[in-house]
Amino acid sequence: MLLADDAPLRRIRRAWVTWGLILACILVFALQCVSDAPFHALALHPADLLRAPGDPEVQMRLLGYMLLHGGILHLLGNLLALSVFGDNVEDAFGHLRFALLYGASGVVAAFTQAVAEPDPRVVLVGASGAIAGVMAAYLLLFPRAKLYVLAFARLPVLVPAGWFVGAWFALNLLNALSREAGEVAHWAHVGGFLAGILLTLLARPPGVPLFQPAFASPTPPWPWFRRVAFDFAPEVARRDGPAGSAMEARDSRLAAIGKAVAFLVLTLLSAWF
């Protein structure tokens, strides 16, 4: 279970769009708890995007479906991911570009689901596709940021964002290709993620670099978590001289391979159990 990251905000004081989206999803879910009207008004049948893409009602649902959720766990999982990844991507992109990234990723996610599963009985709800695009942007911008994760909901670990997001995408792609998705729209996740990759490469603000180094947060979140967690990518002391650099590079590669395999095993086990 994802809990937090260690990346501070550097360009903006508040991630207004991220928290506005979180608040909007909470308010709509509260309405869903007392009435079926929001679901009937905003739920999207992806097949309608192929049948009548110009229909104003379909276009309204294409945006509105991102505010709906299928249950409290669906809502909390999405909002937790958005709170962790969204603020830093909004910090890098700016408020307007971030809002466009989020919305465009959600739109591409819906069309991807429509093409992959054009069954008119399928209903699409949730912000997962849009958040997948945000996660893709985070992957390209901050792959070395540390994420606070509870493996098996009880084992505290610190992992690089690149490992976590990469494993998440790999699992979604495998589930989408296996066609055993159940009620999860894995193709929407895949489509939103790929849209986020493309938009980050092409539309990020000038001067925002890719693959930024790990942050040195002045106030790391949850210091107690760092004390008890297993760190999959700890900082190591550097060795002097050419021989030391070669040994350091070799040790770093071996450690990275071993830890990546261990984290992938943990991820697969947590998905199965």
CSV table of C-alpha atoms in Angstrom, one decimal:
chain,number,residue,atom,x,y,z
A,1,MET,CA,0.0,0.0,0.0
A,2,LEU,CA,1.4,3.4,-1.0
A,3,LEU,CA,1.6,5.9,1.8
A,4,ALA,CA,3.7,9.0,0.9
A,5,ASP,CA,6.8,10.2,-0.9
A,6,ASP,CA,9.8,12.4,0.2
A,7,ALA,CA,9.6,14.9,-2.7
A,8,PRO,CA,9.0,18.5,-1.5
A,9,LEU,CA,7.3,21.3,-3.5
A,10,ARG,CA,9.8,23.7,-5.1
A,11,ARG,CA,7.9,26.0,-7.5
A,12,ILE,CA,4.4,26.4,-6.0
A,13,ARG,CA,3.2,26.9,-2.5
A,14,ARG,CA,0.0,24.8,-2.8
A,15,ALA,CA,-1.1,22.1,-5.2
A,16,TRP,CA,-4.5,23.7,-5.7
A,17,VAL,CA,-5.6,21.6,-8.7
A,18,THR,CA,-4.6,18.3,-7.0
A,19,TRP,CA,-6.5,19.1,-3.8
A,20,GLY,CA,-9.4,20.6,-5.8
A,21,LEU,CA,-9.7,17.3,-7.6
A,22,ILE,CA,-9.5,15.3,-4.4
A,23,LEU,CA,-12.3,17.5,-2.8
A,24,ALA,CA,-14.5,17.2,-6.0
A,25,CYS,CA,-14.2,13.4,-5.9
A,26,ILE,CA,-15.1,13.3,-2.2
A,27,LEU,CA,-18.1,15.6,-2.7
A,28,VAL,CA,-19.4,13.5,-5.6
A,29,PHE,CA,-18.9,10.3,-3.7
A,30,ALA,CA,-20.9,11.8,-0.8
A,31,LEU,CA,-23.7,12.5,-3.2
A,32,GLN,CA,-23.4,8.9,-4.5
A,33,CYS,CA,-23.9,7.6,-1.0
A,34,VAL,CA,-27.3,9.3,-0.8
A,35,SER,CA,-28.5,9.1,-4.4
A,36,ASP,CA,-28.0,7.2,-7.6
A,37,ALA,CA,-28.4,10.4,-9.6
A,38,PRO,CA,-24.7,11.2,-10.0
A,39,PHE,CA,-24.0,7.7,-11.3
A,40,HIS,CA,-26.8,7.8,-13.8
A,41,ALA,CA,-25.7,11.3,-14.9
A,42,LEU,CA,-22.0,10.8,-15.2
A,43,ALA,CA,-21.1,7.1,-15.6
A,44,LEU,CA,-19.6,6.4,-19.0
A,45,HIS,CA,-20.3,3.5,-21.4
A,46,PRO,CA,-17.0,3.4,-23.3
A,47,ALA,CA,-18.7,1.9,-26.3
A,48,ASP,CA,-20.6,5.2,-26.7
A,49,LEU,CA,-17.3,6.9,-27.6
A,50,LEU,CA,-17.1,4.8,-30.7
A,51,ARG,CA,-20.8,4.9,-31.5
A,52,ALA,CA,-21.5,8.7,-30.9
A,53,PRO,CA,-18.3,10.6,-30.0
A,54,GLY,CA,-19.9,13.9,-30.8
A,55,ASP,CA,-23.0,13.5,-28.6
A,56,PRO,CA,-22.9,16.3,-26.0
A,57,GLU,CA,-24.1,13.8,-23.3
A,58,VAL,CA,-21.3,11.4,-24.1
A,59,GLN,CA,-18.8,14.2,-24.0
A,60,MET,CA,-20.1,15.3,-20.6
A,61,ARG,CA,-19.8,11.7,-19.3
A,62,LEU,CA,-16.3,11.5,-20.8
A,63,LEU,CA,-15.2,14.1,-18.2
A,64,GLY,CA,-17.7,13.3,-15.4
A,65,TYR,CA,-16.8,9.6,-15.1
A,66,MET,CA,-13.5,10.6,-13.5
A,67,LEU,CA,-15.4,12.0,-10.5
A,68,LEU,CA,-17.3,8.8,-9.8
A,69,HIS,CA,-16.1,5.8,-7.8
A,70,GLY,CA,-17.4,2.3,-7.2
A,71,GLY,CA,-16.9,2.2,-3.4
A,72,ILE,CA,-15.0,3.7,-0.5
A,73,LEU,CA,-11.8,1.6,-1.1
A,74,HIS,CA,-11.8,2.6,-4.8
A,75,LEU,CA,-12.1,6.2,-3.8
A,76,LEU,CA,-9.5,6.1,-1.0
A,77,GLY,CA,-6.9,4.2,-3.2
A,78,ASN,CA,-7.3,6.7,-6.0
A,79,LEU,CA,-7.1,9.8,-3.8
A,80,LEU,CA,-4.1,8.5,-1.9
A,81,ALA,CA,-2.2,8.0,-5.2
A,82,LEU,CA,-3.3,11.4,-6.4
A,83,SER,CA,-2.2,13.1,-3.2
A,84,VAL,CA,1.3,11.4,-3.4
A,85,PHE,CA,2.0,11.9,-7.1
A,86,GLY,CA,-0.2,14.8,-8.0
A,87,ASP,CA,1.4,17.6,-6.0
A,88,ASN,CA,4.9,17.1,-7.3
A,89,VAL,CA,3.7,16.8,-10.9
A,90,GLU,CA,1.6,19.9,-10.5
A,91,ASP,CA,4.7,21.6,-9.0
A,92,ALA,CA,6.7,20.7,-12.1
A,93,PHE,CA,4.0,21.4,-14.7
A,94,GLY,CA,2.2,24.4,-13.2
A,95,HIS,CA,-1.5,24.4,-12.3
A,96,LEU,CA,-3.0,24.7,-15.8
A,97,ARG,CA,-0.7,22.2,-17.6
A,98,PHE,CA,-1.3,19.8,-14.8
A,99,ALA,CA,-5.0,20.1,-15.1
A,100,LEU,CA,-4.7,19.5,-18.9
A,101,LEU,CA,-2.4,16.5,-18.3
A,102,TYR,CA,-4.9,15.0,-15.8
A,103,GLY,CA,-8.0,15.5,-18.1
A,104,ALA,CA,-6.3,14.4,-21.3
A,105,SER,CA,-5.0,11.2,-19.6
A,106,GLY,CA,-8.5,10.4,-18.4
A,107,VAL,CA,-9.9,11.0,-21.9
A,108,VAL,CA,-7.3,8.8,-23.5
A,109,ALA,CA,-7.9,6.2,-20.9
A,110,ALA,CA,-11.6,6.0,-21.7
A,111,PHE,CA,-11.0,5.7,-25.5
A,112,THR,CA,-8.4,3.0,-24.9
A,113,GLN,CA,-10.9,1.0,-22.8
A,114,ALA,CA,-13.5,1.6,-25.5
A,115,VAL,CA,-11.3,0.2,-28.3
A,116,ALA,CA,-10.0,-2.7,-26.1
A,117,GLU,CA,-13.5,-3.7,-24.8
A,118,PRO,CA,-16.3,-2.2,-26.9
A,119,ASP,CA,-19.0,-4.1,-25.1
A,120,PRO,CA,-22.0,-1.7,-24.6
A,121,ARG,CA,-22.7,-3.3,-21.2
A,122,VAL,CA,-19.3,-2.1,-19.8
A,123,VAL,CA,-19.5,1.0,-17.5
A,124,LEU,CA,-16.5,3.0,-16.7
A,125,VAL,CA,-16.1,5.1,-13.5
A,126,GLY,CA,-13.2,6.4,-11.5
A,127,ALA,CA,-10.1,8.6,-11.7
A,128,SER,CA,-7.6,5.8,-12.1
A,129,GLY,CA,-7.0,6.4,-15.8
A,130,ALA,CA,-6.3,10.1,-15.2
A,131,ILE,CA,-4.1,9.3,-12.2
A,132,ALA,CA,-2.2,6.8,-14.3
A,133,GLY,CA,-1.1,9.7,-16.5
A,134,VAL,CA,0.0,11.6,-13.5
A,135,MET,CA,2.0,8.6,-12.3
A,136,ALA,CA,3.7,8.3,-15.7
A,137,ALA,CA,4.7,12.0,-15.5
A,138,TYR,CA,6.1,11.3,-12.0
A,139,LEU,CA,8.1,8.4,-13.3
A,140,LEU,CA,9.8,10.5,-15.9
A,141,LEU,CA,10.4,13.4,-13.7
A,142,PHE,CA,11.2,11.9,-10.3
A,143,PRO,CA,12.2,8.2,-10.7
A,144,ARG,CA,14.7,8.4,-7.8
A,145,ALA,CA,12.3,9.9,-5.3
A,146,LYS,CA,11.6,7.6,-2.3
A,147,LEU,CA,8.1,6.2,-1.8
A,148,TYR,CA,6.9,5.0,1.6
A,149,VAL,CA,5.1,1.7,1.0
A,150,LEU,CA,3.6,-0.9,3.3
A,151,ALA,CA,4.2,-4.3,1.6
A,152,PHE,CA,1.5,-6.8,2.5
A,153,ALA,CA,-0.1,-3.9,4.4
A,154,ARG,CA,2.3,-4.4,7.2
A,155,LEU,CA,6.0,-4.5,6.0
A,156,PRO,CA,7.4,-0.9,5.9
A,157,VAL,CA,9.7,-0.4,2.9
A,158,LEU,CA,11.2,2.6,1.0
A,159,VAL,CA,11.5,2.1,-2.7
A,160,PRO,CA,12.5,4.4,-5.6
A,161,ALA,CA,9.4,5.7,-7.5
A,162,GLY,CA,10.7,4.2,-10.7
A,163,TRP,CA,10.5,0.7,-9.3
A,164,PHE,CA,7.1,1.2,-7.8
A,165,VAL,CA,5.5,2.9,-10.8
A,166,GLY,CA,7.2,0.5,-13.2
A,167,ALA,CA,5.9,-2.5,-11.3
A,168,TRP,CA,2.4,-1.0,-11.2
A,169,PHE,CA,2.3,-0.5,-14.9
A,170,ALA,CA,3.8,-3.9,-15.7
A,171,LEU,CA,1.1,-5.6,-13.5
A,172,ASN,CA,-1.7,-3.6,-15.2
A,173,LEU,CA,-0.3,-4.4,-18.7
A,174,LEU,CA,-0.1,-8.1,-17.9
A,175,ASN,CA,-3.6,-8.1,-16.5
A,176,ALA,CA,-4.9,-6.3,-19.5
A,177,LEU,CA,-3.3,-8.7,-21.9
A,178,SER,CA,-4.5,-11.7,-19.9
A,179,ARG,CA,-8.1,-10.5,-20.3
A,180,GLU,CA,-8.9,-11.5,-16.7
A,181,ALA,CA,-9.4,-8.0,-15.5
A,182,GLY,CA,-12.7,-8.7,-13.6
A,183,GLU,CA,-14.2,-5.3,-12.7
A,184,VAL,CA,-10.9,-3.4,-13.1
A,185,ALA,CA,-10.4,-1.4,-16.3
A,186,HIS,CA,-6.7,-2.3,-16.8
A,187,TRP,CA,-6.7,-1.0,-20.4
A,188,ALA,CA,-7.9,2.4,-19.2
A,189,HIS,CA,-4.9,2.4,-16.8
A,190,VAL,CA,-2.5,1.4,-19.6
A,191,GLY,CA,-4.0,4.1,-22.0
A,192,GLY,CA,-3.8,6.8,-19.4
A,193,PHE,CA,-0.3,5.9,-18.5
A,194,LEU,CA,0.9,6.0,-22.1
A,195,ALA,CA,-0.8,9.3,-22.6
A,196,GLY,CA,1.0,10.7,-19.5
A,197,ILE,CA,4.4,9.5,-20.9
A,198,LEU,CA,3.7,11.2,-24.3
A,199,LEU,CA,2.4,14.4,-22.7
A,200,THR,CA,5.3,14.7,-20.3
A,201,LEU,CA,7.8,14.2,-23.2
A,202,LEU,CA,6.1,16.8,-25.4
A,203,ALA,CA,4.3,19.3,-23.3
A,204,ARG,CA,6.2,19.7,-20.0
A,205,PRO,CA,7.2,23.4,-19.3
A,206,PRO,CA,10.5,24.6,-20.7
A,207,GLY,CA,13.4,24.1,-18.3
A,208,VAL,CA,11.8,21.1,-16.4
A,209,PRO,CA,14.3,18.3,-16.8
A,210,LEU,CA,13.5,14.6,-16.9
A,211,PHE,CA,15.0,12.0,-14.5
A,212,GLN,CA,15.7,14.5,-11.8
A,213,PRO,CA,18.0,13.3,-8.9
A,214,ALA,CA,16.7,12.2,-5.6
A,215,PHE,CA,15.4,15.0,-3.4
A,216,ALA,CA,17.0,16.1,-0.1
A,217,SER,CA,13.8,17.0,1.7
A,218,PRO,CA,14.4,19.5,4.5
A,219,THR,CA,11.6,17.8,6.5
A,220,PRO,CA,11.2,14.2,5.6
A,221,PRO,CA,7.7,12.9,6.2
A,222,TRP,CA,7.3,10.3,8.9
A,223,PRO,CA,10.8,10.1,10.3
A,224,TRP,CA,9.8,7.1,12.4
A,225,PHE,CA,8.9,5.2,9.2
A,226,ARG,CA,12.4,5.8,7.9
A,227,ARG,CA,13.9,4.3,11.1
A,228,VAL,CA,12.0,1.1,10.8
A,229,ALA,CA,11.6,0.7,7.1
A,230,PHE,CA,13.8,-1.4,4.8
A,231,ASP,CA,15.3,0.9,2.2
A,232,PHE,CA,15.6,-0.8,-1.2
A,233,ALA,CA,18.0,2.0,-2.5
A,234,PRO,CA,20.0,3.5,0.4
A,235,GLU,CA,22.6,6.2,-0.2
A,236,VAL,CA,26.1,4.7,0.0
A,237,ALA,CA,29.5,6.2,0.7
A,238,ARG,CA,31.7,6.9,-2.4
A,239,ARG,CA,35.1,5.3,-2.9
A,240,ASP,CA,38.0,7.5,-4.1
A,241,GLY,CA,40.0,6.8,-7.3
A,242,PRO,CA,39.3,5.0,-10.6
A,243,ALA,CA,39.4,1.6,-8.9
A,244,GLY,CA,37.0,2.7,-6.3
A,245,SER,CA,34.6,4.1,-8.9
A,246,ALA,CA,34.7,0.9,-10.8
A,247,MET,CA,34.0,-1.2,-7.7
A,248,GLU,CA,31.2,1.3,-6.7
A,249,ALA,CA,29.6,1.0,-10.1
A,250,ARG,CA,29.8,-2.8,-10.1
A,251,ASP,CA,28.4,-3.0,-6.5
A,252,SER,CA,25.7,-0.6,-7.4
A,253,ARG,CA,24.6,-2.6,-10.4
A,254,LEU,CA,24.5,-5.9,-8.5
A,255,ALA,CA,22.6,-4.3,-5.6
A,256,ALA,CA,20.1,-2.7,-8.0
A,257,ILE,CA,19.4,-6.0,-9.7
A,258,GLY,CA,19.0,-7.9,-6.5
A,259,LYS,CA,16.8,-5.3,-4.9
A,260,ALA,CA,14.7,-4.8,-8.1
A,261,VAL,CA,14.1,-8.6,-8.2
A,262,ALA,CA,13.2,-8.6,-4.5
A,263,PHE,CA,10.8,-5.7,-4.9
A,264,LEU,CA,9.1,-7.3,-7.9
A,265,VAL,CA,8.6,-10.5,-5.9
A,266,LEU,CA,7.1,-8.5,-3.1
A,267,THR,CA,4.8,-6.7,-5.6
A,268,LEU,CA,3.6,-10.0,-7.2
A,269,LEU,CA,3.0,-11.6,-3.8
A,270,SER,CA,1.1,-8.6,-2.5
A,271,ALA,CA,-1.0,-8.6,-5.7
A,272,TRP,CA,-1.8,-12.3,-5.3
A,273,PHE,CA,-2.5,-12.3,-1.6
